[in-house]
Amino acid sequence: MSEMTGTPIAHAPGFIANETPRIVTARFDYADSHTLERYEATDGYQALRKALEQTPEEVHSEVTDATLLGRGGAGFPAGVKWGFCPPGVWPRYLVVNGDESEPGTYKDRLLMELDPHQLIEGCLIACYAVGLSQCFLYVRGEMAVAQERVATALNDAYDAGYIGKNILGTEFSVDIVLHWGAGAYVVGEETALIESLEGNRGMPRLKPPYFPASIGLYGQPTIVNNVETLANLPWIVQHGASAFTAIGTESSPGTRMVAVSGHVKRPGVYEIVNGTTTFRDLLYGADMCGGIRDDNQLKAFVPGGGSAPWFTPDQLDLPFEASQVGPQGSMLGSGAIMVMDETADIPAAALTLTKFYAHESCGKCVPCREGGTWLEQILRRVVEGRGTPRDLELLIEVGETICPGDFPHAAVPSKGIEAVPFPYRMTTICFVGPSAFAPIHSALTLFREEFEAKVAGNEHPTMIEVAVDV
Amino acid sequence: MKFFTEENSSLAEEIIGRYPKPRSAMIPLLHLAQEQEGWVTDEAMAEIAELVGTTSAEVLGTCSFYEMFKRHPVGKYVINICTTMSCALMGAGDLMEHAELRLGVKSGSTTADGMFTLEGAECQAACTEAPCLQVNYRHQYRVTTNQFDALIEELSSSDHEVPEHGVLSQIRQHIPENRFVGVVPPEDVTAAPVWLNDNGSDQ
Ligand SMILES: Cc1cc2nc3c(=O)[nH]c(=O)nc-3n(C[C@H](O)[C@H](O)[C@H](O)COP(=O)(O)O)c2cc1C
Ligand code: SF4
Ligand code: FES
């Protein structure tokens, strides 16, 4: 990045800088980081110029070589996904997933509020490389300020000739349309996002096709990428894939943004080196969270957003590397770490997540619609001291209607429990159903004694027994 | 009687004109209706149906799926307290209890004077700043009970910048006519975009 002038400010709410090379948060120190002026003064739109001097294939190859893993949750390499567009089928669209709403996740909103031009430049690079002729930037409905910042940036970039007809005097022409949602978590799932963008109820589509790259918006090839994924593109084009892969590991290069919330000393959003940074570095590092609040003991943490099975101190030394986290029973998901110290009431904490997924079920599949509600109700009575030992079995039985067979979980060496690796089997269309079960399954597997204490003595059912066919 | 004001009608046309299929404008138009009236009325849905070429029932179907669309009047300020995990771990439960006492209403209801609607909400992408809340979808971070009271005072006075419920982004996207590439229905596009062809490629 070229020399910056101007006054650095206290960091944006949530963001905490550390020693990591800053790829996507580089401008966050500036009070005017969101303006076109600041963006242009700090190398902004130079990557676009550079891309336009190359062929689209060259740009695409650079991104493929960078092994840029999708930051929306699934971690699929962007360059490879772009290649799934069927040849000869036009038009192709880009849909930007700015619906950020997975519990614990806080990064895309910062990127949209603090550096919207970086995102816009990323969108333009993707459109150029893959031949996408229109871009829809879908911002979560409840993010009024992000919408304002993105709208302003789009208006300024149009006026400056970066978006629209004949960009920078070339043949490359693309519109970016700001679109926004209206409050529904499941719309973050990419096929639901497309349904919503078509003006429908935001319900996920049946798979296959597994990627909207083959059949997406209006039935056309459509690339859906997460905000953070796209925000990496200007840096990759500017500095080259090899500079990107020089950071992190071969299978997880670059940096990623993670939000750490809950019982740590310095909750915040950090840009960390991918692949090598461990949960211990993040939770205890002096330049990161600095340990557990009040120097309490760490009890458990959710490593990858509310959908992820939980970890305990035994997994602290795992790095941000999917190939190591998966076999240990969880996933990195959306880069959201929620921390519980020794004072946390585990069943109650699990309930705050299960109620979320039960509430957000779109209702398309029976196991999710019915199962999620039952899981919430049963867990609630356990948490409130009205449950029975039978309820603990019932929780698992209902869960197995959503995810038959072994469900992934972490190892507990002290109790002789071995890890069950990812992934799981599921009877539902999308991951909302399984996500209602995941916190319950983890909490019950890792902290069964806390549940037993809550139901102890309640031998007589306080509610009518529910018959569930498994 | 038309539902949309003249100004909003032309805005609606502009928004519809950005999508290859008009129906895609449904959610933005529902927001526009809510901005005009504070909630989504039957008249609004009927007019949106006409504008995007579908039925009122279809508009209701979409509208009713999304939590932000209110189909009855709500308070001037909708206060959403996040109750998901990180906020719950950091005291959202106490904050909600306090808010109910302070406003004298249960979560999910509106004060008698029509000023405040209190709701429990799901994760607001501000988990590191827990417990948090939103007033008309604008964040407040690490909210203590005292800060909550101060916020209510502030909102009750005229000395604040939070717009009334329904107003979301106060900046609108405007695509200058001379820069607008324009939309073509997908079925009418048969060739690769020119910049791919010019580079001799048809991936
Ligand atoms: C229930 C559900 C919710 C999701 N929510 C989001 C979200 O809010 N933001 C996001 O980028 N991806 C979300 N995803 C992942 C998207 O389906 C998709 O994989 C992603 O946007 C692709 O972008 P990427 O490859 O750049 O990560 C969600 C997935 C599921 C199943
Ligand atoms: S799993 Fe749940 S949210 Fe997902 S499609 Fe099925 S019912 Fe809808
Ligand atoms: S849990 Fe409250 S903002 Fe995310």
XYZ file of C-alpha atoms and ligand atoms in Angstrom, chain A residues 104, chain B residues 82 84-87 123-127 132, ligand 3:
16
model
C -21.363 -14.790 16.335
C -30.324 -9.055 20.584
C -28.642 -14.629 20.683
C -25.686 -16.379 22.299
C -22.950 -13.751 22.635
C -25.355 -11.093 23.859
C -27.812 -11.843 16.179
C -27.144 -8.360 14.810
C -23.552 -8.860 13.597
C -22.153 -6.877 16.521
C -21.436 -9.819 18.818
C -26.279 -4.742 21.796
S -25.178 -12.410 19.365
Fe -25.914 -10.391 19.679
S -25.053 -9.363 17.968
Fe -24.450 -11.395 17.581
